[in-house]
CSV table of C-alpha atoms in Angstrom, one decimal:
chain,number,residue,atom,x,y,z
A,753,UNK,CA,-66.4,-56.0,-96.9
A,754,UNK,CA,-67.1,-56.4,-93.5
A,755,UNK,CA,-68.3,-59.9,-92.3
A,756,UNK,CA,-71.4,-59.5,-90.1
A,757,UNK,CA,-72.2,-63.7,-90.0
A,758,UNK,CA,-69.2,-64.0,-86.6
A,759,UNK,CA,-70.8,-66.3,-84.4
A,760,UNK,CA,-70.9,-66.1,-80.4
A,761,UNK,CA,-67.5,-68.8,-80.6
A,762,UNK,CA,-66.0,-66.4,-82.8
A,763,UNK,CA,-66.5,-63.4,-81.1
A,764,UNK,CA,-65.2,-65.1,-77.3
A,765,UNK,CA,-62.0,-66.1,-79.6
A,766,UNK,CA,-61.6,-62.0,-80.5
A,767,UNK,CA,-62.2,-61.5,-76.5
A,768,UNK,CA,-59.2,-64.0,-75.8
A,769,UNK,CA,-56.9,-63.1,-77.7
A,770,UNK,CA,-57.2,-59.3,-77.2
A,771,UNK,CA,-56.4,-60.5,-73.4
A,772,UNK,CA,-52.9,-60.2,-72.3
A,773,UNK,CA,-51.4,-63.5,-71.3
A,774,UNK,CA,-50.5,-63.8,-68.3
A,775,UNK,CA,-47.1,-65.6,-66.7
A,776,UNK,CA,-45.5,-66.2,-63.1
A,777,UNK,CA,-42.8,-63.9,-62.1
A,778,UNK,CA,-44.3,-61.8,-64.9
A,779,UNK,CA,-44.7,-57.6,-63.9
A,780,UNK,CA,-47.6,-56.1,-64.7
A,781,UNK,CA,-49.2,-52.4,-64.4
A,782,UNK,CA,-52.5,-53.2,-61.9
A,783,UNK,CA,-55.5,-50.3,-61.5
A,784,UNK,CA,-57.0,-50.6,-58.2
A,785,UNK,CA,-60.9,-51.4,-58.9
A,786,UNK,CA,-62.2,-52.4,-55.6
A,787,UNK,CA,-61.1,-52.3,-51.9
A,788,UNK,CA,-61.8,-55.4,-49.5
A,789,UNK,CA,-60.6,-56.5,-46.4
A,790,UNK,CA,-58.7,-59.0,-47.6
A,791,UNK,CA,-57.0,-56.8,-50.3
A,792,UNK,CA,-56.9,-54.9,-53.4
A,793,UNK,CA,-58.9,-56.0,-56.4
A,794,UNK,CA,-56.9,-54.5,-59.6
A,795,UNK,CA,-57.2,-55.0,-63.3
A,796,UNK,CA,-54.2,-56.4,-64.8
A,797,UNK,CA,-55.5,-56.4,-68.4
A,798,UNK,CA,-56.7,-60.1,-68.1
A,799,UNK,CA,-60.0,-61.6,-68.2
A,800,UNK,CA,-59.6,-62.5,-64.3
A,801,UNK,CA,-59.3,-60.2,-61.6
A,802,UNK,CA,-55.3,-59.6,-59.7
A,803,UNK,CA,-55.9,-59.8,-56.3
A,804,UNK,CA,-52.9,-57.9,-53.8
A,805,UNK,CA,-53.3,-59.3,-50.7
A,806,UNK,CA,-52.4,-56.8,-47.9
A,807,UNK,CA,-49.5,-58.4,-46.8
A,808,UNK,CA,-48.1,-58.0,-50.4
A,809,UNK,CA,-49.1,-54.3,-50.8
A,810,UNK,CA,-45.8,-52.7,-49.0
A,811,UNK,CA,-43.2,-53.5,-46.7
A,812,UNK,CA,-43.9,-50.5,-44.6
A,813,UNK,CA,-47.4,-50.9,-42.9
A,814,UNK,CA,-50.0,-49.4,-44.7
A,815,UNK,CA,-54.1,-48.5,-43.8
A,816,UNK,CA,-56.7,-49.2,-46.1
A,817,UNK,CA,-57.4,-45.4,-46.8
A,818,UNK,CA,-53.9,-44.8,-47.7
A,819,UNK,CA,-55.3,-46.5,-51.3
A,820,UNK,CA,-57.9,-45.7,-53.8
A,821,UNK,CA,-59.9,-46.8,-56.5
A,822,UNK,CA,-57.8,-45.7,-59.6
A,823,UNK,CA,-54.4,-45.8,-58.3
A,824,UNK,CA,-52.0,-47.5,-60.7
A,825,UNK,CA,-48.9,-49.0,-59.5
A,826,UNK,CA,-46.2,-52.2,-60.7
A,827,UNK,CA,-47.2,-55.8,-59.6
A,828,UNK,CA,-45.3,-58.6,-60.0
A,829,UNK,CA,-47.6,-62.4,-60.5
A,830,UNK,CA,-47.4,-64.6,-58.1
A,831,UNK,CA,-50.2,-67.0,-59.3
A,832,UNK,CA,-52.2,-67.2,-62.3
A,833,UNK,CA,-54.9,-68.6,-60.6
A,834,UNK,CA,-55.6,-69.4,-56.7
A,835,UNK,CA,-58.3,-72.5,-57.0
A,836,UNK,CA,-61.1,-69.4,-57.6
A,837,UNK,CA,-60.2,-68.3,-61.1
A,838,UNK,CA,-58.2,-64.9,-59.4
A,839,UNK,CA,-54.5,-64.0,-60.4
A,840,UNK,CA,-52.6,-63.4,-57.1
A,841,UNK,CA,-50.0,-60.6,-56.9
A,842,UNK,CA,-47.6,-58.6,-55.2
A,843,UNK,CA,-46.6,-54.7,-54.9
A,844,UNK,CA,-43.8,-55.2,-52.5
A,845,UNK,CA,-42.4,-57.8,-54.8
A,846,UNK,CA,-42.9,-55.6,-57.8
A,847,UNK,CA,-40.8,-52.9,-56.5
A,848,UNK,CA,-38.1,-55.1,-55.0
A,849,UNK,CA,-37.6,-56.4,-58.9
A,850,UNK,CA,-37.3,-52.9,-60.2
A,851,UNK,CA,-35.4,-51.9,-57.1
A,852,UNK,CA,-32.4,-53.7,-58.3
A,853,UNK,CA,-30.6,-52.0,-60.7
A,854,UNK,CA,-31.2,-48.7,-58.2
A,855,UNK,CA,-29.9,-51.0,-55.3
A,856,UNK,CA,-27.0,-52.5,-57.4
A,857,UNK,CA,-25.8,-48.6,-58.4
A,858,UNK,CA,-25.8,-47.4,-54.4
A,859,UNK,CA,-23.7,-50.0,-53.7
A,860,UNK,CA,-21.4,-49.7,-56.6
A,861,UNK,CA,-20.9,-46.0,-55.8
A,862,UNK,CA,-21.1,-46.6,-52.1
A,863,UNK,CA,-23.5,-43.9,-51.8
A,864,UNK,CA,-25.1,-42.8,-48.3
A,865,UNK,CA,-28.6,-43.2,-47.7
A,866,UNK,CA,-31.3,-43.4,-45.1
A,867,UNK,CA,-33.6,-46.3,-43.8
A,868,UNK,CA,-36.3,-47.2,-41.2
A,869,UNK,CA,-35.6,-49.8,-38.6
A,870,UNK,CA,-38.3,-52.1,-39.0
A,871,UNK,CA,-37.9,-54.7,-36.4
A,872,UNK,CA,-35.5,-57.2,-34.4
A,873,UNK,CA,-33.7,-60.1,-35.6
A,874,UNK,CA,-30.9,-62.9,-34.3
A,875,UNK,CA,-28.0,-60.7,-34.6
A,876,UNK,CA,-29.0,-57.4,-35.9
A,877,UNK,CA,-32.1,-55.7,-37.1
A,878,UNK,CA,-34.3,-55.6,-40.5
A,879,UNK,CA,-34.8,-52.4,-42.9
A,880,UNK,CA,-36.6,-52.2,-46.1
A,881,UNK,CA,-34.3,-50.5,-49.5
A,882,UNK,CA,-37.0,-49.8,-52.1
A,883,UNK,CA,-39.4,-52.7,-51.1
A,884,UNK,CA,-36.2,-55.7,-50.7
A,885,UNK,CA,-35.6,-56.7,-47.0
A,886,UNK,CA,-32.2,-55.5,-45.7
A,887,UNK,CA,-30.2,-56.7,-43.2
A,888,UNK,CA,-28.1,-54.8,-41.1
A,889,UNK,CA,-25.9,-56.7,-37.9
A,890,UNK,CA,-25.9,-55.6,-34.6
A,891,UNK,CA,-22.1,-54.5,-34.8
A,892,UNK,CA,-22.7,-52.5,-37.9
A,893,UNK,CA,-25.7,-50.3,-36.8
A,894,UNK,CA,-23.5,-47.3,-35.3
A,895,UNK,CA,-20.3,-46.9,-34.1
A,896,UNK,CA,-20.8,-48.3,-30.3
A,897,UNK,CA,-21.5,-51.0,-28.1
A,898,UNK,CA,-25.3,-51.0,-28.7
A,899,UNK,CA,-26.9,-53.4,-25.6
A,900,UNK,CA,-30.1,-53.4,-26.9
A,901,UNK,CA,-31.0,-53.2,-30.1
A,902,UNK,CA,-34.9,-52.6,-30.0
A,903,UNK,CA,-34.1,-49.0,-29.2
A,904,UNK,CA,-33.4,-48.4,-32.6
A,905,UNK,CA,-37.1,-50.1,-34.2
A,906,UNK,CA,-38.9,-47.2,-36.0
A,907,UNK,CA,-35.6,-44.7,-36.2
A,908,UNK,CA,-34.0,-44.0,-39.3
A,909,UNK,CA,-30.4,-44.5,-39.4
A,910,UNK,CA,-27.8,-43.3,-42.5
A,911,UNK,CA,-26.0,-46.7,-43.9
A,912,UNK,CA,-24.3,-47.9,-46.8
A,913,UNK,CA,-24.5,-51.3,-48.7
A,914,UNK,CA,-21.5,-53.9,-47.6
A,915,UNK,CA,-22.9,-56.5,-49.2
A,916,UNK,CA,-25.1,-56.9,-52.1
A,917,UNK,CA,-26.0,-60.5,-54.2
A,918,UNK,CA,-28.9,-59.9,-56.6
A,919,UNK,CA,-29.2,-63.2,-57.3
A,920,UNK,CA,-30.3,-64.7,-54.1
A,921,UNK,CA,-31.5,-60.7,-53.0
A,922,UNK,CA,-29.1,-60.9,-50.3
A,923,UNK,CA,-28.6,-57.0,-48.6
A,924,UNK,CA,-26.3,-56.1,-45.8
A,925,UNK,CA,-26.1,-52.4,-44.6
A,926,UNK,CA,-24.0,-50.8,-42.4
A,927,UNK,CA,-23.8,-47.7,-40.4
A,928,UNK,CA,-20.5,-47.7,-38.4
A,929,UNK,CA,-18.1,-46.4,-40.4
A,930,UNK,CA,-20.6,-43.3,-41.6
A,931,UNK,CA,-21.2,-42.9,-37.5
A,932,UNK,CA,-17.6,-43.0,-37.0
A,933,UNK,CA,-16.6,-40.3,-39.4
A,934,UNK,CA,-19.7,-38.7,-38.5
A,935,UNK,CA,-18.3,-38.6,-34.6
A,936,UNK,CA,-14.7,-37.7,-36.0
A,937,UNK,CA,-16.0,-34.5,-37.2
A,938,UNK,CA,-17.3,-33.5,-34.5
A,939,UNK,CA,-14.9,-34.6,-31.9
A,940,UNK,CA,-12.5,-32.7,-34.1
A,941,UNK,CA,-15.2,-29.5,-34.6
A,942,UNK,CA,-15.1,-29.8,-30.4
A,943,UNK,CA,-11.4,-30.3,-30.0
A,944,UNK,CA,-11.2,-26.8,-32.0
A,945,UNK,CA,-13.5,-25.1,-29.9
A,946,UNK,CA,-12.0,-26.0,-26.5
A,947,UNK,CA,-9.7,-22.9,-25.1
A,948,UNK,CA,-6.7,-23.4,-22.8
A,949,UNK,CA,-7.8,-21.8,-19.6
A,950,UNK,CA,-11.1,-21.6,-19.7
A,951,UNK,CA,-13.7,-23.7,-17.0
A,952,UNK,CA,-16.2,-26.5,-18.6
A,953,UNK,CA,-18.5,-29.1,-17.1
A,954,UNK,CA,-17.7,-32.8,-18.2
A,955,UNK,CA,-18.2,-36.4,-16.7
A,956,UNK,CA,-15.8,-38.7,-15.6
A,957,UNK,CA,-15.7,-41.3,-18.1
A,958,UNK,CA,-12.6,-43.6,-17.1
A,959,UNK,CA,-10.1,-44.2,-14.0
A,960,UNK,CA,-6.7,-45.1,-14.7
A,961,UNK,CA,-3.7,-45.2,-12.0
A,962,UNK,CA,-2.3,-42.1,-12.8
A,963,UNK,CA,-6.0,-40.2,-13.3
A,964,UNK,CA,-9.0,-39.5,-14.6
A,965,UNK,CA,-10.4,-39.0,-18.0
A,966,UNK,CA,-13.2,-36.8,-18.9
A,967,UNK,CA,-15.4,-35.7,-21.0
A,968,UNK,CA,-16.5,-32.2,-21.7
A,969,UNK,CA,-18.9,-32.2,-24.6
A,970,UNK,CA,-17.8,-35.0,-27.1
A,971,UNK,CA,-14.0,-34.6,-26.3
A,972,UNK,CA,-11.9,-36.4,-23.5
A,973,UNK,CA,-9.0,-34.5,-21.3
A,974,UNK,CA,-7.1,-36.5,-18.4
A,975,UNK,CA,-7.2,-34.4,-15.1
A,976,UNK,CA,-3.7,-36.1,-13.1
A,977,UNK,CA,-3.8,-37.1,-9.8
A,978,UNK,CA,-1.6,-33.7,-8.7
A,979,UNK,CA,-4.3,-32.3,-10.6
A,980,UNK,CA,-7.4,-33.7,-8.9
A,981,UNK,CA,-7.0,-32.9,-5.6
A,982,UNK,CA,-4.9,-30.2,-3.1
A,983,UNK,CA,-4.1,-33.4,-1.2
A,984,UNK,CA,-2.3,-36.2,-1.8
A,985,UNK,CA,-3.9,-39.6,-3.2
A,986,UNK,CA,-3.1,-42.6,-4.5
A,987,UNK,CA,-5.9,-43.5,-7.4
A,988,UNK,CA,-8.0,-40.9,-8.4
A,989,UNK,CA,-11.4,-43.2,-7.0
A,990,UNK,CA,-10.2,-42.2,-3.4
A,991,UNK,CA,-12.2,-38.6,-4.8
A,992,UNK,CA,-14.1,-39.5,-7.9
A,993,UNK,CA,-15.9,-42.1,-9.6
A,994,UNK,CA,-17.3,-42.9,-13.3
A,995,UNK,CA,-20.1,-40.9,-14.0
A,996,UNK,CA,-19.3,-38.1,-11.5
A,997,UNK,CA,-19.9,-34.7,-12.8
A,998,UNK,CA,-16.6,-32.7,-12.4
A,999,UNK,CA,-15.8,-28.8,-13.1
A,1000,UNK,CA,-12.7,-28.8,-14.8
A,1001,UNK,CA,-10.1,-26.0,-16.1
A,1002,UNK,CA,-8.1,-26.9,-19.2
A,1003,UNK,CA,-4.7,-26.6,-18.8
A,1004,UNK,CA,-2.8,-27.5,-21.8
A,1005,UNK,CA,-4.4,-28.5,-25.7
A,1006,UNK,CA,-1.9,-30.9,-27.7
A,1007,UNK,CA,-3.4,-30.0,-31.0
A,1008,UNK,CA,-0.6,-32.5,-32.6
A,1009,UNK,CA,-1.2,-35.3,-30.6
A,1010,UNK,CA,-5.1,-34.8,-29.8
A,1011,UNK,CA,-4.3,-34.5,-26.2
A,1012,UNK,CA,-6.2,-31.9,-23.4
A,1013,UNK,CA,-5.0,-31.5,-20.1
A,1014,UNK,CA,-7.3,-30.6,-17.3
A,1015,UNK,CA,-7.5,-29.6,-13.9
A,1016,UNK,CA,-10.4,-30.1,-11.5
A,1017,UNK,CA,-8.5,-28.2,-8.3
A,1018,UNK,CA,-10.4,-24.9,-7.2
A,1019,UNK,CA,-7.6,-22.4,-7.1
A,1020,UNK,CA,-9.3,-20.5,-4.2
A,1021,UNK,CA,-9.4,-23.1,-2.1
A,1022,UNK,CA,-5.6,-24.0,-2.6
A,1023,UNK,CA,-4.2,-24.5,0.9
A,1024,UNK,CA,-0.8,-22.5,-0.4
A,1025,UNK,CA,-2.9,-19.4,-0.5
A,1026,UNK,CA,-5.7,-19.7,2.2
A,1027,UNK,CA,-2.3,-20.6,4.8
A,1028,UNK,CA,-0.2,-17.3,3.4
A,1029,UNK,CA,-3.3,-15.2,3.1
A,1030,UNK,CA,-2.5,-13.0,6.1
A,1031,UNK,CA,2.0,-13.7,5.6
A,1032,UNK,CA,3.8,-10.3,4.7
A,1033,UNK,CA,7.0,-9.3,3.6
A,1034,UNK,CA,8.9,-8.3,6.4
A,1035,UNK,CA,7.0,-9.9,9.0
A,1036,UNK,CA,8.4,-12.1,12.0
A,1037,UNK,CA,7.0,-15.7,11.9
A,1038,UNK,CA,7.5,-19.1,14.0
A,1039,UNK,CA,8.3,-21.9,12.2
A,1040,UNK,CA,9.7,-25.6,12.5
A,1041,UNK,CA,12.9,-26.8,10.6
A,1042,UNK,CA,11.4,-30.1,8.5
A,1043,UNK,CA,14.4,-30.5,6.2
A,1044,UNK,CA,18.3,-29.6,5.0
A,1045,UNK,CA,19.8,-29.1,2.1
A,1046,UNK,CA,23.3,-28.4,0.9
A,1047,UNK,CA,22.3,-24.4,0.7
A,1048,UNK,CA,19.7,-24.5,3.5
A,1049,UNK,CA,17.1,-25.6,5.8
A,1050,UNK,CA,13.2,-25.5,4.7
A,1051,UNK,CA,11.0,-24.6,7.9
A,1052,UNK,CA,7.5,-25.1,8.2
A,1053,UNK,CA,5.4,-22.1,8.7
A,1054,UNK,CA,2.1,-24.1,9.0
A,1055,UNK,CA,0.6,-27.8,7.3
A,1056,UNK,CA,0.7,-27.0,3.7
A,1057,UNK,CA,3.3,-23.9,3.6
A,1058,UNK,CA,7.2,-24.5,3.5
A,1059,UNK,CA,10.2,-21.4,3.5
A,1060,UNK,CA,13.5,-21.6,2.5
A,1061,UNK,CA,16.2,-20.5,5.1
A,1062,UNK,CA,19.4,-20.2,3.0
A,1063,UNK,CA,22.3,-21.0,4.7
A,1064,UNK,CA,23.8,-17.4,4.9
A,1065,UNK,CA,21.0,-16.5,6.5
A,1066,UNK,CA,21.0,-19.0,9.3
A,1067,UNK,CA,23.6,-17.3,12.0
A,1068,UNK,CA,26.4,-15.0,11.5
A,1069,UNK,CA,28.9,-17.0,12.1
A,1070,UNK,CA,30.1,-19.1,9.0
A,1071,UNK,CA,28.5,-22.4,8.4
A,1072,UNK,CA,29.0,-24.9,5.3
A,1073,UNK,CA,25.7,-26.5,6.4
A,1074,UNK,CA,22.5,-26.1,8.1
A,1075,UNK,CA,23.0,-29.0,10.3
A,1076,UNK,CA,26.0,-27.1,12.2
A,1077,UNK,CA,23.4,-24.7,13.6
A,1078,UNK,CA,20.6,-26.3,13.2
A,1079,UNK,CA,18.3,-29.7,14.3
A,1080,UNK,CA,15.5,-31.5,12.7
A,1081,UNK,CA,12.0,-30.4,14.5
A,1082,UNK,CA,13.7,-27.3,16.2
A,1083,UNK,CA,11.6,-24.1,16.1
A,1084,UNK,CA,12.8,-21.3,14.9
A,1085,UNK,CA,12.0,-17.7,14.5
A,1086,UNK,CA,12.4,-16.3,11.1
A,1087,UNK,CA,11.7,-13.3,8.8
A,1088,UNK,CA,10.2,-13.2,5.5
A,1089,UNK,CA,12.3,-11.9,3.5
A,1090,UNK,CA,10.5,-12.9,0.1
A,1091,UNK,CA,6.7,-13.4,-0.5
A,1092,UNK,CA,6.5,-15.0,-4.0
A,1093,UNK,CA,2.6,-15.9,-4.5
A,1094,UNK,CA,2.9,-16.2,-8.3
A,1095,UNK,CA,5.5,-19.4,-8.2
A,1096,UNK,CA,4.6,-20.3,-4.6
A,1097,UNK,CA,8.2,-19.4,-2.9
A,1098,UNK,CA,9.2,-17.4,0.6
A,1099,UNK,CA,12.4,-16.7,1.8
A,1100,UNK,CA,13.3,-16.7,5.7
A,1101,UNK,CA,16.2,-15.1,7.2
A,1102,UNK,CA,17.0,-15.9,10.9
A,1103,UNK,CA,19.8,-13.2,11.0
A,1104,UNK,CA,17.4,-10.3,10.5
A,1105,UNK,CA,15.8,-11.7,13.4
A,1106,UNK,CA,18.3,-10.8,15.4
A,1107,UNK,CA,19.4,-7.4,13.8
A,1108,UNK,CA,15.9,-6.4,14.7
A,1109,UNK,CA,16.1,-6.8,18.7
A,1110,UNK,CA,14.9,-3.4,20.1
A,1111,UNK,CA,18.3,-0.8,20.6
A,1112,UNK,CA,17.2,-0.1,24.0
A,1113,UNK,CA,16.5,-3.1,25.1
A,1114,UNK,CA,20.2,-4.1,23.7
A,1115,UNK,CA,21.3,-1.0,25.7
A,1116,UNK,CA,19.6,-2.4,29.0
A,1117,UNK,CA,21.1,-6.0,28.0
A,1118,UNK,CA,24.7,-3.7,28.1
A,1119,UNK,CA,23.6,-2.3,31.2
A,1120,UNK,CA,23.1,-5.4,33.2
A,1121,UNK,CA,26.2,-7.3,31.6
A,1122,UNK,CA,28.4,-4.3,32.9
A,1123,UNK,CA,26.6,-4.2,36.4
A,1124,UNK,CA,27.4,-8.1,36.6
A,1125,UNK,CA,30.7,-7.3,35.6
A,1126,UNK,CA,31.3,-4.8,38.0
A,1127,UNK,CA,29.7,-7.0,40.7
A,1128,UNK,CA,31.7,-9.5,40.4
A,1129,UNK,CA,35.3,-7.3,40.7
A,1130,UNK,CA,33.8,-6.0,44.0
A,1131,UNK,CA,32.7,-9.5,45.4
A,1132,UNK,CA,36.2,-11.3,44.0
A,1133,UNK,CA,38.0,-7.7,45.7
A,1134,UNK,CA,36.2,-8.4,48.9
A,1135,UNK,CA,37.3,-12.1,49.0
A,1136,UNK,CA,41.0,-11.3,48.8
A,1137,UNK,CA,41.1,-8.8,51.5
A,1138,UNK,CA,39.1,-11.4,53.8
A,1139,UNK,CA,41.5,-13.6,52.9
A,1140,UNK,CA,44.9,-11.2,53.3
C-alpha cells in the first residue's frame, strides 16, 4: 500500500539521493542550458549547476554562437563547488582524458597525422592532439633550418608522436623525418624526370672551387668551371653568385650515384664557332706558330682558334721536327686542309701553299732566273776580254 503520510524532510531525502554524486577528476555528460559571457551553464545531473568557463570549452578558439542550448558533450569536474554553490568544469580537459588511449595507439603504431600550429614557445611551437597540448621543437617541425618559427602559427603540419608519457601528459611531435621522406620522393620523382640534353631554368644554390651547384626544380646538378664560361676563370664567383638565375643544359644524369651534370655555356656564342664561321676547306689563311710538338707545330689562326700543321706538311724537305723549319711567333701561310666543326679540329698544310703558286707566274719566275743567268755570262764574257 502506498504511503501518502511522507513528509517535506522525507521527500528532499528522495531528491538527494536521486542526485548523482558528484567527485573531482570525475567525467560527466553536461547539456548546455544557458549561454553567458562568462560561460556555459550545463546540467550535469546534480542539484547545482556545472559551469564551463570559456577558457575550458576548447583548446582551439571558439565564438559564443559556435554553441547552443542542448548540446551535449564530456566534462571533466574541476570543482564541486566555487564559494557560490556552482560545480566548475572543463571540455578541453574532458577530451584530453579520453584522448589518451587514442593518443597512446598513434604513437604505438607510429601513425601520421595532421595538427594546427597554435602559437610560439622557447624552443619550438605548441599544437593541440584531441584537446592535450603537444609540443613539437623547433628542429623537429620540418626538415630545414627554420629561422623563424612564427611562420608556421595557424598552418597545419603532418607529424608523428616521438614522445609520449601519459602519466605526467607529456607529448612531443615531430615532423622532420615525414618532411624528409616527403622531399626524398620528390627529389627522386624530379631526378626521373630530368632528360640529358634538354635546357631548364635553375638557381645557383652553392659555390665551390671547382663550380657551381644548381638547382632546377627540387634537384641539384654542378655546372664546372670549363662548363660555366667560354673563358677561362678561376672560381666560378668571378661570373656567378648564389641566388643567380642561370639557363643550364644537362649534360650527363648519374642515375647510380644521384649525380647531374650541367652546362650553363650558350653553344652559339662559342668563340670556336663564331672565329671559324666564315674558314673553308681549302682556303689560304695567315696564321702565327704558338707551339711545337714532336709531330708538329699548332698555329694560331685568330684568339680562340688553333690548327695543327703536321710536320710532313711543314716544307718539303725532310724534317724530324718543327723547330728545324720553324720559330716560335713566326707567321705563316697555311692551307686548311681539314675543317672538323663536330670535334673542333683543322688541319694546315704549308706545302700546298706552295704547290698552289700560279704556273705562269712560276713560268715568269723561270723567265727572269734565265735572263739573270744569261746576263751574267755576257757581263763575266765582257770582263775577260777587257781584261785579255
Amino acid at each position: 500500500m502506498e504511503d501518502n503520510n511522507l513528509t517535506m524532510a522525507d521527500f528532499m531525502d528522495e531528491i538527494e539521493k536521486s542526485m548523482v554524486r558528484i567527485r573531482k577528476g570525475d567525467i560527466k555528460t553536461a547539456k548546455v542550458v544557458s549561454i553567458e559571457d562568462a560561460g556555459l551553464i550545463t546540467n550535469i545531473g546534480s542539484h547545482a549547476d556545472a559551469i564551463v568557463p570559456w577558457n575550458e570549452y576548447s583548446y582551439e578558439e571558439v565564438k559564443m554562437e559556435d554553441v547552443q542550448v542542448g548540446d551535449t558533450f564530456d566534462v571533466l569536474v574541476l570543482n564541486t563547488d566555487d564559494g557560490d554553490g556552482n560545480i566548475i568544469v572543463s571540455k578541453k580537459r574532458a577530451e584530453a582524458e579520453v584522448a589518451l588511449e587514442n593518443i597512446e595507439q598513434l604513437y604505438k603504431n607510429h601513425e601520421h597525422f595532421v595538427v594546427k600550429v597554435k602559437e610560439v614557445v622557447k624552443g619550438g611551437v605548441i599544437a593541440n592532439l584531441q584537446g592535450m597540448r603537444a609540443f613539437i621543437p623547433g628542429s623537429q617541425i620540418t626538415d630545414v633550418y627554420v629561422e623563424d618559427l612564427n611562420e608556421f602559427v595557424g598552418k597545419e603540419i603532418e607529424v608523428e608522436i616521438i614522445e609520449f608519457n601519459p602519466k605526467n601528459k607529456k607529448l612531443v611531435l615531430s615532423g622532420k623525418a615525414i618532411a624528409k621522406a616527403k622531399t626524398q620522393q620528390a627529389k627522386k620523382e624530379r631526378f626521373d624526370s630530368i632528360i640529358e640534353g634538354e635546357k631548364y631554368t635553375g638557381t645557383v644554390t652553392k659555390l665551390m672551387p671547382y663550380g657551381a651547384f644548381v638547382n632546377i626544380g627540387g634537384v641539384e646538378g654542378l655546372v664546372h668551371n670549363t662548363d660555366l664560361s667560354w673563358t677561362r676563370i678561376k672560381h666560378p664567383s668571378d661570373v656567378v653568385k648564389e641566388g643567380d638565375k642561370l639557363n643550364v643544359t644537362v649534360l650527363s644524369i648519374d642515375k647510380e650515384k644521384g649525380k647531374i651534370a650541367l652546362g650553363a655555356k650558350d653553344v652559339a656564342m662559342d668563340p670556336w664557332f663564331l672565329e671559324t664561321a666564315n674558314l673553308e676547306k681549302g682556303q689560304v689563311v695567315k696564321g702565327k706558330v704558338v707551339k711545337f710538338m714532336n709531330f708538329g707545330a699548332f698555329v694560331s689562326l685568330s684568339e680562340n682558334v688553333e690548327g695543327l700543321l703536321h710536320v710532313s706538311q711543314i716544307t718539303e724537305k725532310r724534317i724530324s721536327k718543327p723547330e728545324e723549319a720553324l720559330e716560335i711567333g713566326q707567321e705563316v701561310k697555311v692551307k686548311i686542309t681539314q675543317l672538323d666543326k663536330v670535334n673542333k679540329k683543322i688541319g694546315l698544310s704549308m706545302t700546298e701553299v706552295e704547290e698552289e703558286i700560279d704556273p705562269s707566274m712560276m713560268a715568269y719566275m723561270n723567265e727572269e732566273e734565265e735572263s739573270i743567268s744569261t746576263m751574267g755570262d755576257v757581263l763575266g764574257n765582257a770582263f775577260k776580254d777587257l781584261f785579255k
